[in-house]
Amino acid sequence: MKRNKELLWKSPFKLNPKEKERVEELLALHSDLREAYELKNELDVWFKTSTMENCKTGLEAWMTRVEESGNEAFKKVVQTFNRWKQEILQSFMYPFNNGYIEGVNNTTKVIKRMSYGIKSFERLRKKILWR
């Protein structure tokens, strides 16, 4: 299984027929693995297909299914989702994210790291603002 974990992580919609066959072989080894794989895929489908109107019911249905399954690995996920439920649901209502700012921050840190030894703050500032 060591070399096949990427197949289990991959969305089932992106698997080719040979990969689907291999995934089925892996899932036949253990019922808990199959259940975890199905829960992961249900969450993926919920995330990709939910709208502002049905996101709350879909999330609650998925969390109920996890609790009924008794799968210990997903209990922590459900706790996290309960803690951040409002923010998760609001992400379906508002199309904003902080990806751009995170990218700018990362670029700035890379420039600082690569510019170790620049004595002039003004030069470093201009280098950052130029990008």
mmCIF file of C-alpha atoms in Angstrom:
data_model
loop_
_atom_site.group_PDB
_atom_site.id
_atom_site.type_symbol
_atom_site.label_atom_id
_atom_site.label_comp_id
_atom_site.label_asym_id
_atom_site.label_seq_id
_atom_site.Cartn_x
_atom_site.Cartn_y
_atom_site.Cartn_z
ATOM 1 C CA MET A 1 0.000 0.000 0.000
ATOM 2 C CA LYS A 2 2.977 2.284 0.525
ATOM 3 C CA ARG A 3 3.292 3.157 -3.153
ATOM 4 C CA ASN A 4 -0.459 3.424 -3.701
ATOM 5 C CA LYS A 5 -1.561 6.028 -1.182
ATOM 6 C CA GLU A 6 -1.633 8.721 -3.884
ATOM 7 C CA LEU A 7 -4.323 6.703 -5.669
ATOM 8 C CA LEU A 8 -6.452 6.757 -2.527
ATOM 9 C CA TRP A 9 -5.941 10.504 -2.140
ATOM 10 C CA LYS A 10 -6.862 11.213 -5.741
ATOM 11 C CA SER A 11 -10.436 12.122 -6.618
ATOM 12 C CA PRO A 12 -12.266 9.118 -8.109
ATOM 13 C CA PHE A 13 -13.316 11.316 -11.036
ATOM 14 C CA LYS A 14 -9.665 11.752 -12.024
ATOM 15 C CA LEU A 15 -8.758 8.060 -11.953
ATOM 16 C CA ASN A 16 -8.204 6.187 -15.193
ATOM 17 C CA PRO A 17 -9.643 2.642 -15.532
ATOM 18 C CA LYS A 18 -6.392 0.952 -14.492
ATOM 19 C CA GLU A 19 -6.139 3.154 -11.382
ATOM 20 C CA LYS A 20 -9.783 2.479 -10.515
ATOM 21 C CA GLU A 21 -9.103 -1.238 -10.670
ATOM 22 C CA ARG A 22 -6.079 -0.865 -8.366
ATOM 23 C CA VAL A 23 -8.104 1.224 -5.902
ATOM 24 C CA GLU A 24 -10.785 -1.480 -5.786
ATOM 25 C CA GLU A 25 -8.091 -4.084 -5.043
ATOM 26 C CA LEU A 26 -6.795 -1.948 -2.177
ATOM 27 C CA LEU A 27 -10.252 -1.292 -0.763
ATOM 28 C CA ALA A 28 -11.050 -5.014 -0.811
ATOM 29 C CA LEU A 29 -8.253 -5.563 1.713
ATOM 30 C CA HIS A 30 -10.035 -3.894 4.631
ATOM 31 C CA SER A 31 -13.582 -2.673 5.234
ATOM 32 C CA ASP A 32 -12.450 0.274 7.381
ATOM 33 C CA LEU A 33 -10.285 1.516 4.535
ATOM 34 C CA ARG A 34 -13.249 1.316 2.153
ATOM 35 C CA GLU A 35 -15.434 3.237 4.603
ATOM 36 C CA ALA A 36 -12.803 5.958 5.075
ATOM 37 C CA TYR A 37 -12.337 6.219 1.300
ATOM 38 C CA GLU A 38 -16.091 6.618 0.799
ATOM 39 C CA LEU A 39 -16.310 9.276 3.531
ATOM 40 C CA LYS A 40 -13.435 11.184 1.944
ATOM 41 C CA ASN A 41 -15.099 11.060 -1.453
ATOM 42 C CA GLU A 42 -18.472 12.134 -0.055
ATOM 43 C CA LEU A 43 -16.811 15.162 1.514
ATOM 44 C CA ASP A 44 -15.087 15.928 -1.803
ATOM 45 C CA VAL A 45 -18.391 15.725 -3.693
ATOM 46 C CA TRP A 46 -20.104 17.908 -1.066
ATOM 47 C CA PHE A 47 -17.401 20.528 -1.329
ATOM 48 C CA LYS A 48 -17.456 20.625 -5.134
ATOM 49 C CA THR A 49 -21.229 20.538 -5.637
ATOM 50 C CA SER A 50 -22.617 22.532 -2.722
ATOM 51 C CA THR A 51 -24.281 25.866 -3.157
ATOM 52 C CA MET A 52 -25.207 28.603 -0.730
ATOM 53 C CA GLU A 53 -28.644 27.015 -0.259
ATOM 54 C CA ASN A 54 -27.691 23.389 0.416
ATOM 55 C CA CYS A 55 -24.212 23.586 1.958
ATOM 56 C CA LYS A 56 -25.383 23.473 5.579
ATOM 57 C CA THR A 57 -27.625 20.427 5.187
ATOM 58 C CA GLY A 58 -24.957 18.600 3.191
ATOM 59 C CA LEU A 59 -22.259 19.269 5.791
ATOM 60 C CA GLU A 60 -24.510 18.207 8.669
ATOM 61 C CA ALA A 61 -25.526 15.046 6.800
ATOM 62 C CA TRP A 62 -21.867 14.177 6.200
ATOM 63 C CA MET A 63 -20.957 14.788 9.854
ATOM 64 C CA THR A 64 -23.885 12.598 10.966
ATOM 65 C CA ARG A 65 -22.714 9.835 8.649
ATOM 66 C CA VAL A 66 -19.194 10.060 10.112
ATOM 67 C CA GLU A 67 -20.534 9.816 13.666
ATOM 68 C CA GLU A 68 -22.669 6.810 12.727
ATOM 69 C CA SER A 69 -19.740 5.084 11.060
ATOM 70 C CA GLY A 70 -17.658 5.172 14.226
ATOM 71 C CA ASN A 71 -14.506 5.804 12.201
ATOM 72 C CA GLU A 72 -12.016 7.226 14.690
ATOM 73 C CA ALA A 73 -9.866 8.900 12.044
ATOM 74 C CA PHE A 74 -12.683 11.241 11.007
ATOM 75 C CA LYS A 75 -13.868 12.172 14.515
ATOM 76 C CA LYS A 76 -11.166 14.837 14.769
ATOM 77 C CA VAL A 77 -12.261 16.196 11.379
ATOM 78 C CA VAL A 78 -15.852 16.468 12.619
ATOM 79 C CA GLN A 79 -14.691 18.285 15.766
ATOM 80 C CA THR A 80 -12.739 20.746 13.630
ATOM 81 C CA PHE A 81 -15.697 21.247 11.298
ATOM 82 C CA ASN A 82 -17.980 21.890 14.276
ATOM 83 C CA ARG A 83 -15.519 24.427 15.634
ATOM 84 C CA TRP A 84 -15.213 26.239 12.289
ATOM 85 C CA LYS A 85 -18.724 25.563 10.977
ATOM 86 C CA GLN A 86 -19.745 29.189 10.591
ATOM 87 C CA GLU A 87 -16.584 30.097 8.693
ATOM 88 C CA ILE A 88 -16.824 27.018 6.453
ATOM 89 C CA LEU A 89 -20.430 27.778 5.541
ATOM 90 C CA GLN A 90 -19.651 31.448 4.941
ATOM 91 C CA SER A 91 -17.020 30.431 2.413
ATOM 92 C CA PHE A 92 -19.897 29.265 0.201
ATOM 93 C CA MET A 93 -21.681 32.593 0.589
ATOM 94 C CA TYR A 94 -18.786 34.951 -0.087
ATOM 95 C CA PRO A 95 -16.388 34.398 -2.993
ATOM 96 C CA PHE A 96 -13.432 35.975 -1.194
ATOM 97 C CA ASN A 97 -10.258 34.354 0.047
ATOM 98 C CA ASN A 98 -6.848 35.503 1.145
ATOM 99 C CA GLY A 99 -4.890 33.545 -1.463
ATOM 100 C CA TYR A 100 -3.499 36.634 -3.173
ATOM 101 C CA ILE A 101 -2.220 38.152 0.081
ATOM 102 C CA GLU A 102 -0.692 34.823 1.151
ATOM 103 C CA GLY A 103 1.129 34.714 -2.194
ATOM 104 C CA VAL A 104 2.465 38.246 -1.721
ATOM 105 C CA ASN A 105 3.637 37.381 1.803
ATOM 106 C CA ASN A 106 5.356 34.215 0.579
ATOM 107 C CA THR A 107 7.100 36.095 -2.253
ATOM 108 C CA THR A 108 8.276 38.755 0.202
ATOM 109 C CA LYS A 109 9.719 36.111 2.520
ATOM 110 C CA VAL A 110 11.512 34.404 -0.366
ATOM 111 C CA ILE A 111 13.001 37.718 -1.500
ATOM 112 C CA LYS A 112 14.164 38.446 2.070
ATOM 113 C CA ARG A 113 15.716 35.002 2.347
ATOM 114 C CA MET A 114 17.503 35.300 -0.984
ATOM 115 C CA SER A 115 18.646 38.869 -0.252
ATOM 116 C CA TYR A 116 20.467 38.045 2.947
ATOM 117 C CA GLY A 117 23.277 40.533 3.346
ATOM 118 C CA ILE A 118 21.694 43.569 1.692
ATOM 119 C CA LYS A 119 22.770 46.442 3.889
ATOM 120 C CA SER A 120 20.385 49.052 2.557
ATOM 121 C CA PHE A 121 16.770 48.735 3.688
ATOM 122 C CA GLU A 122 15.715 51.024 0.839
ATOM 123 C CA ARG A 123 17.222 48.637 -1.707
ATOM 124 C CA LEU A 124 15.411 45.659 -0.139
ATOM 125 C CA ARG A 125 12.176 47.668 -0.071
ATOM 126 C CA LYS A 126 12.507 48.559 -3.765
ATOM 127 C CA LYS A 127 13.278 44.942 -4.620
ATOM 128 C CA ILE A 128 10.106 43.783 -2.834
ATOM 129 C CA LEU A 129 7.911 46.488 -4.347
ATOM 130 C CA TRP A 130 9.283 45.861 -7.835
ATOM 131 C CA ARG A 131 7.894 42.298 -7.765
#
